[in-house]
Short mmCIF file of C-alpha atoms in Angstrom, two decimals:
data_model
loop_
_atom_site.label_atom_id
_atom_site.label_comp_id
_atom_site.label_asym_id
_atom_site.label_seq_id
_atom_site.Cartn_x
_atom_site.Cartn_y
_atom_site.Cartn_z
CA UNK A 1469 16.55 110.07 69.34
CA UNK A 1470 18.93 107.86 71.51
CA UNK A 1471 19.80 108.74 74.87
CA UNK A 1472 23.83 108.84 73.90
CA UNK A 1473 23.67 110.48 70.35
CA UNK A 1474 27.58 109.84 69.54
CA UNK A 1475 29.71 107.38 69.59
CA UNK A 1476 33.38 106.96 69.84
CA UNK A 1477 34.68 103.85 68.85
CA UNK A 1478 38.70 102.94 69.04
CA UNK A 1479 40.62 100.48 67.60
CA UNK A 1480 38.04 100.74 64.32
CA UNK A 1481 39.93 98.17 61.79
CA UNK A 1482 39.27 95.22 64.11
CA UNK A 1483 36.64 92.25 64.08
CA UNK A 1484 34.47 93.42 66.81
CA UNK A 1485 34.44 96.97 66.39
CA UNK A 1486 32.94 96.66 62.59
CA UNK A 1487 30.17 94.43 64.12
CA UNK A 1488 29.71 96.85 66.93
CA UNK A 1489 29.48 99.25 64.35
CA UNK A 1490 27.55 97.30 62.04
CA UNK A 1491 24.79 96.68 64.83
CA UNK A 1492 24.50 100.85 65.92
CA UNK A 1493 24.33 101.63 62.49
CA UNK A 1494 21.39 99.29 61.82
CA UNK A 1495 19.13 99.42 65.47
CA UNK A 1496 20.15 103.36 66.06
CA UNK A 1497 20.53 105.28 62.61
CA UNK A 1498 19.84 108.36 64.81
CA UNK A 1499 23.02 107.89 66.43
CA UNK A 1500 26.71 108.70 65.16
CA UNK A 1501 29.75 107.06 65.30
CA UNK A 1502 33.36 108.59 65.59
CA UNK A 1503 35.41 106.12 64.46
CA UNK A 1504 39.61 106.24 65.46
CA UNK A 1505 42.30 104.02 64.20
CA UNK A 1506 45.41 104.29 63.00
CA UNK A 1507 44.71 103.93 59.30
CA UNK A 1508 41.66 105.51 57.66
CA UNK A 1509 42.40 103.52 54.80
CA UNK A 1510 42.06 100.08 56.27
CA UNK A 1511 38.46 100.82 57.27
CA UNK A 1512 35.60 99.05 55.37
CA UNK A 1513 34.19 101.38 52.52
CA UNK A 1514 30.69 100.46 53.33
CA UNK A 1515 31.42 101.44 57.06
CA UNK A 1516 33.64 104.93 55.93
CA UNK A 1517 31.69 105.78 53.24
CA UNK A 1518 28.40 105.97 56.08
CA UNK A 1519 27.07 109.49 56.49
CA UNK A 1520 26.88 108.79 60.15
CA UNK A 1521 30.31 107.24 60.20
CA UNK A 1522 33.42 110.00 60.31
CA UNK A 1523 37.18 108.52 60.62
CA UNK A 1524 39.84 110.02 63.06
CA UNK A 1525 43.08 108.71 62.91
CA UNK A 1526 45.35 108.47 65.77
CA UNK A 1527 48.05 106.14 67.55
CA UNK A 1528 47.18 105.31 70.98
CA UNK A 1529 49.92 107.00 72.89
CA UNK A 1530 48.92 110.06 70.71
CA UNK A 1531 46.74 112.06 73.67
CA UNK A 1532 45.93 114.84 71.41
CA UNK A 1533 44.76 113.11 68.35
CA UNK A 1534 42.72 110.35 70.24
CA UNK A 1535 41.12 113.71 71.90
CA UNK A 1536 40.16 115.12 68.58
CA UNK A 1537 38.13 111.96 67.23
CA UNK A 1538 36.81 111.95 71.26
CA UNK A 1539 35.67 115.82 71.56
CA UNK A 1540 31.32 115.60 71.72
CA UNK A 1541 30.90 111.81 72.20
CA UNK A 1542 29.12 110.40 74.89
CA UNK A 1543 30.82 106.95 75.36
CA UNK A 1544 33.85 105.22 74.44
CA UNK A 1545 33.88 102.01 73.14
CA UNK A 1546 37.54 100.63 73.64
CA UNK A 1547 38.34 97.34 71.20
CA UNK A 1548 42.03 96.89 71.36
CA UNK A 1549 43.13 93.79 70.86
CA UNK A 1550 47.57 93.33 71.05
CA UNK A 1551 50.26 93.16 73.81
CA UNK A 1552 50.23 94.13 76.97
CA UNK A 1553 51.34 97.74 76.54
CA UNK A 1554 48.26 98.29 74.28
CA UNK A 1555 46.13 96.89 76.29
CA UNK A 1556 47.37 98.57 79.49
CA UNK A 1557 49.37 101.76 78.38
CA UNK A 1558 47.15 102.52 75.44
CA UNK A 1559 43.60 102.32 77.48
CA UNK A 1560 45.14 103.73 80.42
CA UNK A 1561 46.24 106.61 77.44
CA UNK A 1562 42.78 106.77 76.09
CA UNK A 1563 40.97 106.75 79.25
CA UNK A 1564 42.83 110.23 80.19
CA UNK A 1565 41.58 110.89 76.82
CA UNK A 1566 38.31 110.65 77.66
CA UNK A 1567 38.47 112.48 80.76
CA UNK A 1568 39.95 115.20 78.92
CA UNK A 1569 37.46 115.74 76.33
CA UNK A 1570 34.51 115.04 79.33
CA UNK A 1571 33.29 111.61 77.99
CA UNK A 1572 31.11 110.31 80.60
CA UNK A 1573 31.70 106.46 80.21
CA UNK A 1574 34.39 103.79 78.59
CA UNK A 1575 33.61 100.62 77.67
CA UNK A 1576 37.16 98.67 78.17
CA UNK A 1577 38.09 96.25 76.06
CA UNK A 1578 36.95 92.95 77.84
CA UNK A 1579 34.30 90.64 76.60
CA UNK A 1580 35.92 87.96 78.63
CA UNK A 1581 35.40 85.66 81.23
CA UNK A 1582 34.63 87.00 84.81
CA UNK A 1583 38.15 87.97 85.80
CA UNK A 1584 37.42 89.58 89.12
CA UNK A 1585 37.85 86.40 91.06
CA UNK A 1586 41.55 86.24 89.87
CA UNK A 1587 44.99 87.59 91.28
CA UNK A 1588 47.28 89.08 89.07
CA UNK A 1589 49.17 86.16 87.37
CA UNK A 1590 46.71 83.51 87.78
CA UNK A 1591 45.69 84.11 83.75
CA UNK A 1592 48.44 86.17 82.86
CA UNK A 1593 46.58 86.97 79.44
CA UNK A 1594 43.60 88.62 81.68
CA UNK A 1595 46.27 91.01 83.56
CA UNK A 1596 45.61 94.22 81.91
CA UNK A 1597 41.75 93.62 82.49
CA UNK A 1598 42.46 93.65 86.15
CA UNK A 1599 44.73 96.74 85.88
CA UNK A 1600 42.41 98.37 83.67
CA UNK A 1601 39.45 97.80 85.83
CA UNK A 1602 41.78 99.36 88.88
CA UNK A 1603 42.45 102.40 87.02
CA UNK A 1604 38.75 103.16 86.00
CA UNK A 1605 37.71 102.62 89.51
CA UNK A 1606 40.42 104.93 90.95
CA UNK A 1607 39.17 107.69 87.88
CA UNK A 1608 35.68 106.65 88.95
CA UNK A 1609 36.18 107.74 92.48
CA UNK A 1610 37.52 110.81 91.73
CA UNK A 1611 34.47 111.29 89.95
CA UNK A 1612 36.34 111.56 86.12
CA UNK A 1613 34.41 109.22 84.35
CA UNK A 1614 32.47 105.98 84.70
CA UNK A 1615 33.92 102.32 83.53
CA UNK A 1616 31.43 99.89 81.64
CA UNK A 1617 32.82 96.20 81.56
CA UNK A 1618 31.24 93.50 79.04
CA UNK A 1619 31.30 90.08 80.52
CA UNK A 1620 30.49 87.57 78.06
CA UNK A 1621 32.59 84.26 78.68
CA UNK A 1622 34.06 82.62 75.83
CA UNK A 1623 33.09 83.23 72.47
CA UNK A 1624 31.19 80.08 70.73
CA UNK A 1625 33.30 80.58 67.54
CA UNK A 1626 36.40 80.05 69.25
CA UNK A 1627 35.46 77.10 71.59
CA UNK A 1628 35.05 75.45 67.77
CA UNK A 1629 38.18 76.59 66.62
CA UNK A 1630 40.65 73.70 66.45
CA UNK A 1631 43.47 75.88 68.25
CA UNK A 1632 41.63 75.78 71.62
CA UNK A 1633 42.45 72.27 71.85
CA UNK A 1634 38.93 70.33 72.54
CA UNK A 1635 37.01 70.15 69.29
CA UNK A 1636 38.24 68.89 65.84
CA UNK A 1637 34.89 69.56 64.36
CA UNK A 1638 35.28 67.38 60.64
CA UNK A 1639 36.93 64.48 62.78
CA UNK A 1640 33.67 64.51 65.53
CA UNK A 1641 36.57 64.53 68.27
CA UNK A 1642 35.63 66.28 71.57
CA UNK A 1643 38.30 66.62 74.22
CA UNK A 1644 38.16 67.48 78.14
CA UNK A 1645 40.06 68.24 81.49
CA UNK A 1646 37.75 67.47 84.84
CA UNK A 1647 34.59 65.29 84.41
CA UNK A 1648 33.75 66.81 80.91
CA UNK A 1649 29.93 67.97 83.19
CA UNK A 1650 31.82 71.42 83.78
CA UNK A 1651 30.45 74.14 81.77
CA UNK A 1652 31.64 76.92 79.49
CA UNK A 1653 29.69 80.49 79.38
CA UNK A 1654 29.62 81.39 75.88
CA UNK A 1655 28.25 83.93 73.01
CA UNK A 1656 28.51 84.49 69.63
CA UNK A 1657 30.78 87.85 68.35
CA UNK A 1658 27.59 88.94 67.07
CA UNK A 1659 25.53 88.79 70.06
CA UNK A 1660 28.24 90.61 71.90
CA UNK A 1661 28.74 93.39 69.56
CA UNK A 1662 24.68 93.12 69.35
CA UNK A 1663 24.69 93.64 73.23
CA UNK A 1664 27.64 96.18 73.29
CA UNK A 1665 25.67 98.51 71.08
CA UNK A 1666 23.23 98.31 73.11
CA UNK A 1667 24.77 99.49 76.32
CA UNK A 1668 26.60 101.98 74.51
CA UNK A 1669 23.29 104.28 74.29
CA UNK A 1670 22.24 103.01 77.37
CA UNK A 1671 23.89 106.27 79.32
CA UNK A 1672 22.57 103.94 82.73
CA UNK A 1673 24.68 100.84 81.93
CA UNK A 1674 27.85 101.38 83.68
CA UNK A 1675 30.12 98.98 86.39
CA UNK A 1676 29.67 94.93 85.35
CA UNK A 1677 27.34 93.42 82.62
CA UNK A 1678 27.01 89.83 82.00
CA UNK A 1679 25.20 88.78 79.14
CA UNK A 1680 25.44 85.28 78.00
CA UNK A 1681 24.58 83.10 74.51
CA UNK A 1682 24.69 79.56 76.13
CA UNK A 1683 25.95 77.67 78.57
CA UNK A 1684 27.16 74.19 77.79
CA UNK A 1685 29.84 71.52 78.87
CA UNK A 1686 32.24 69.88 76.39
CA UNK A 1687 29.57 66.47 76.74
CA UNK A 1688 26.58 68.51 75.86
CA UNK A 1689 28.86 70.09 73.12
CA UNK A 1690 29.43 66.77 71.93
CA UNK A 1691 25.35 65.69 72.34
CA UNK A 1692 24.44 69.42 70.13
CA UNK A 1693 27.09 68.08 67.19
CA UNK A 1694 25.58 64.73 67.17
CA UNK A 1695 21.92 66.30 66.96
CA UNK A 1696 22.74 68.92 64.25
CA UNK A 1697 25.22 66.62 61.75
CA UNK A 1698 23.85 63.27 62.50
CA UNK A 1699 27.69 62.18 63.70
CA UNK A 1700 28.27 60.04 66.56
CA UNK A 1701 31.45 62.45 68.34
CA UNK A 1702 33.90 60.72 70.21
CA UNK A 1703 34.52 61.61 73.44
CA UNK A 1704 37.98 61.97 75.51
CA UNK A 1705 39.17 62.61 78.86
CA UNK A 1706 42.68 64.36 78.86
CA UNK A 1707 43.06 64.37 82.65
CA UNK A 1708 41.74 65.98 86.23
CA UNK A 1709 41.94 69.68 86.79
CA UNK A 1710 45.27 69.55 89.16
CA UNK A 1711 46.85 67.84 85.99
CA UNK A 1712 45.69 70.52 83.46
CA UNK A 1713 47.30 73.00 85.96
CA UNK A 1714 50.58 71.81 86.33
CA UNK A 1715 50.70 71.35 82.58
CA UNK A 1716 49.66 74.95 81.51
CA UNK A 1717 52.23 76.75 84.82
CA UNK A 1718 54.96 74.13 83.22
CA UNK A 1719 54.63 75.56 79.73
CA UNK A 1720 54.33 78.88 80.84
CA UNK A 1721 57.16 79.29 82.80
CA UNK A 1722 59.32 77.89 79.96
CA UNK A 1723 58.19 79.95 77.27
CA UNK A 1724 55.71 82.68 78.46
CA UNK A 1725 56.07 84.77 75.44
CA UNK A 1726 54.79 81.76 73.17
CA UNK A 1727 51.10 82.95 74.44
CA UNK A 1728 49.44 80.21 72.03
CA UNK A 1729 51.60 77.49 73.88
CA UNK A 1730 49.78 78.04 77.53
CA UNK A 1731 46.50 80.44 76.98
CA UNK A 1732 44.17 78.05 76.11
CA UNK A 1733 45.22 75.81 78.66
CA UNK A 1734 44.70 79.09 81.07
CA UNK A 1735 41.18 79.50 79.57
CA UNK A 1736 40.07 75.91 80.03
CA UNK A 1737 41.51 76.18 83.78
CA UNK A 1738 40.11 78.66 85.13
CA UNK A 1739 36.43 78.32 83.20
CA UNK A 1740 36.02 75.00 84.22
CA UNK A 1741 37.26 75.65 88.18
CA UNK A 1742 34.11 77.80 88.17
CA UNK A 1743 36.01 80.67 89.87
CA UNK A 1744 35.07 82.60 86.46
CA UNK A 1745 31.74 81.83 85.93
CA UNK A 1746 29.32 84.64 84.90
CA UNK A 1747 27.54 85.71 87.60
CA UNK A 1748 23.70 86.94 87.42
CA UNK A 1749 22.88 88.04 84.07
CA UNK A 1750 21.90 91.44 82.40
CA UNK A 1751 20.48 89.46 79.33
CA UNK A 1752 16.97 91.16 80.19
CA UNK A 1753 17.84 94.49 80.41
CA UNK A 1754 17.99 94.17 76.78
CA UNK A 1755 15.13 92.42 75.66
CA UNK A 1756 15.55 93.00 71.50
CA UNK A 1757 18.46 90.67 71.63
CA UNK A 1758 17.95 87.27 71.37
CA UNK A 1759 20.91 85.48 71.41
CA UNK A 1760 21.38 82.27 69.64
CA UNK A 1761 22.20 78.95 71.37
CA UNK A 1762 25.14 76.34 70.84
CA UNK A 1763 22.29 74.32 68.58
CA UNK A 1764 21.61 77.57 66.73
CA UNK A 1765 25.34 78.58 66.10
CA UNK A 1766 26.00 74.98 64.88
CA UNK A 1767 23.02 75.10 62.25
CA UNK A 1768 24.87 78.01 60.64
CA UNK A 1769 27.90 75.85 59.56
CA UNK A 1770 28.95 72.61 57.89
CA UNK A 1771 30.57 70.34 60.22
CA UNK A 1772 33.95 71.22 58.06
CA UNK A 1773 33.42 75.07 58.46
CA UNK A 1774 32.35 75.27 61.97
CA UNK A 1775 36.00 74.98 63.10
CA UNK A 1776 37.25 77.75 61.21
CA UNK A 1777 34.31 80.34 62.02
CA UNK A 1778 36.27 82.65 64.31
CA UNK A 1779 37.83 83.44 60.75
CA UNK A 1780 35.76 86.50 59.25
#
């Protein structure tokens, strides 16, 4: 029997909960998953139809219904993903939840970068982390509940995806700010959900995790796609650090509700500044994960598919 026997799981319809989900259900079938969403019927029928699987529906200002698919579980596993009053008013919503119904730990939505290091507005998209992680602490000290927070830096299928801005994949184009030698932290979704199922039954994992996939600058990037395809890349600078900054505050400030205009920008800054940088890893505290490296992730995919794996 695992140590935390039930598991509540919010914001069920999205692309990391099912692979959280997916990942309990195979390593822990001892354990059972409450499930809460907003619509029962956009769940996947091999996840619903699971006799350890039951489906709650609620919206996530609704206290009383997120408390019903909450009652008995003995974590919370948070994976909103939307605007900032989601990701601040809802968890703040479904952390008073918790504490309602007694659940002894919440996982907040995170699997970022290391965002301690930054002031509000430096990466305005990592905000509600920062005020998330303040309210759990202030819950914590009051002795309400404990917060658990995934640090995983980027994911690798993103940091392929032709949106971020370095890699065009079926061209063999790489693209960096700095000296191209700084590095990114990255993992797979798979290894993170992997991971995150793993400290949800884990009733001693609580605070900070870091667990990591690989750790590789936009040159080595470029070296692992040459190695796996058989493609020479090419390999361009767009400019120093200070001149990816001013860029990124300059579009920000003139349109700072087009978020795809400036976040990646924000990303790349404050990655390769180092101020974000995973710290010392938790990778051994779960030793039946092996996580795949960049080599490994690239083997998966066709040089033309690779770019549009963050797509599932």
């Amino acid at each position: 029997m695992s140590p935390t026997a039930r598991v509540a799981i919010v914001g069920f319809t999205g692309k990391i909960a099912r692979m959280i989900t997916k990942s309990i259900l195979k390593s822990h079938p001892d354990v059972e998953i409450h499930g809460i969403c907003r619509s029962a019927s956009k769940v996947d029928p091999s996840i619903s139809s699971h006799p350890n699987v039951k489906i709650f529906e609620a919206e996530s200002m609704d206290l009383a219904a997120l408390q019903k698919g909450l009652a008995g579980t003995s974590v919370c596993i948070c994976c909103y993903l939307g605007p900032h009053a989601l990701m601040i008013d809802g968890q703040k919503t479904l952390i008073d939840a918790c504490i309602a119904e007694n659940v002894p730990r919440y996982i907040a939505s995170d699997w970022s970068l290391d965002f301690r290091n930054l002031k509000l507005g430096d990466h305005p998209a990592k905000d509600p982390m920062k005020h998330i992680q303040t309210y759990l602490e202030e819950k914590e000290a009051e002795g309400e509940i404990k917060g658990v927070h995934i640090l995983t830096g980027a994911f690798m299928e993103v940091m392929w995806a032709p949106f971020l801005g370095i890699v065009d994949a079926n061209e063999g184009v790489f693209k960096y700010w700095g000296t191209g030698d700084e590095k990114y932290d990255t993992i797979t979704y798979e290894d993170a959900a992997k991971f995150t199922a793993e400290i949800a039954v884990d009733p001693n994992a609580n605070g900070f995790i870091n667990v990591l996939g690989d750790r590789k600058s936009v040159k080595e990037m470029a070296q692992v796609y040459q190695k796996v395809y058989g493609i020479e890349p090419r390999v361009e600078r767009l400019g120093s650090l200070e001149e990816l900054f001013t860029k990124m505050t300059t579009v920000f400030n003139k349109s700072p509700q087009n978020i795809f205009a400036w976040m990646g920008m924000y990303y790349h800054y404050w990655i390769l500044s180092g101020k974000t940088k995973l710290g010392e890893l938790d990778n051994d505290r779960y030793t039946t994960i092996k996580p795949i490296n960049m080599e490994e992730f690239l083997k998966r995919y066709t040089k033309d598919t690779v770019g549009m794996s963050a797509q599932f």
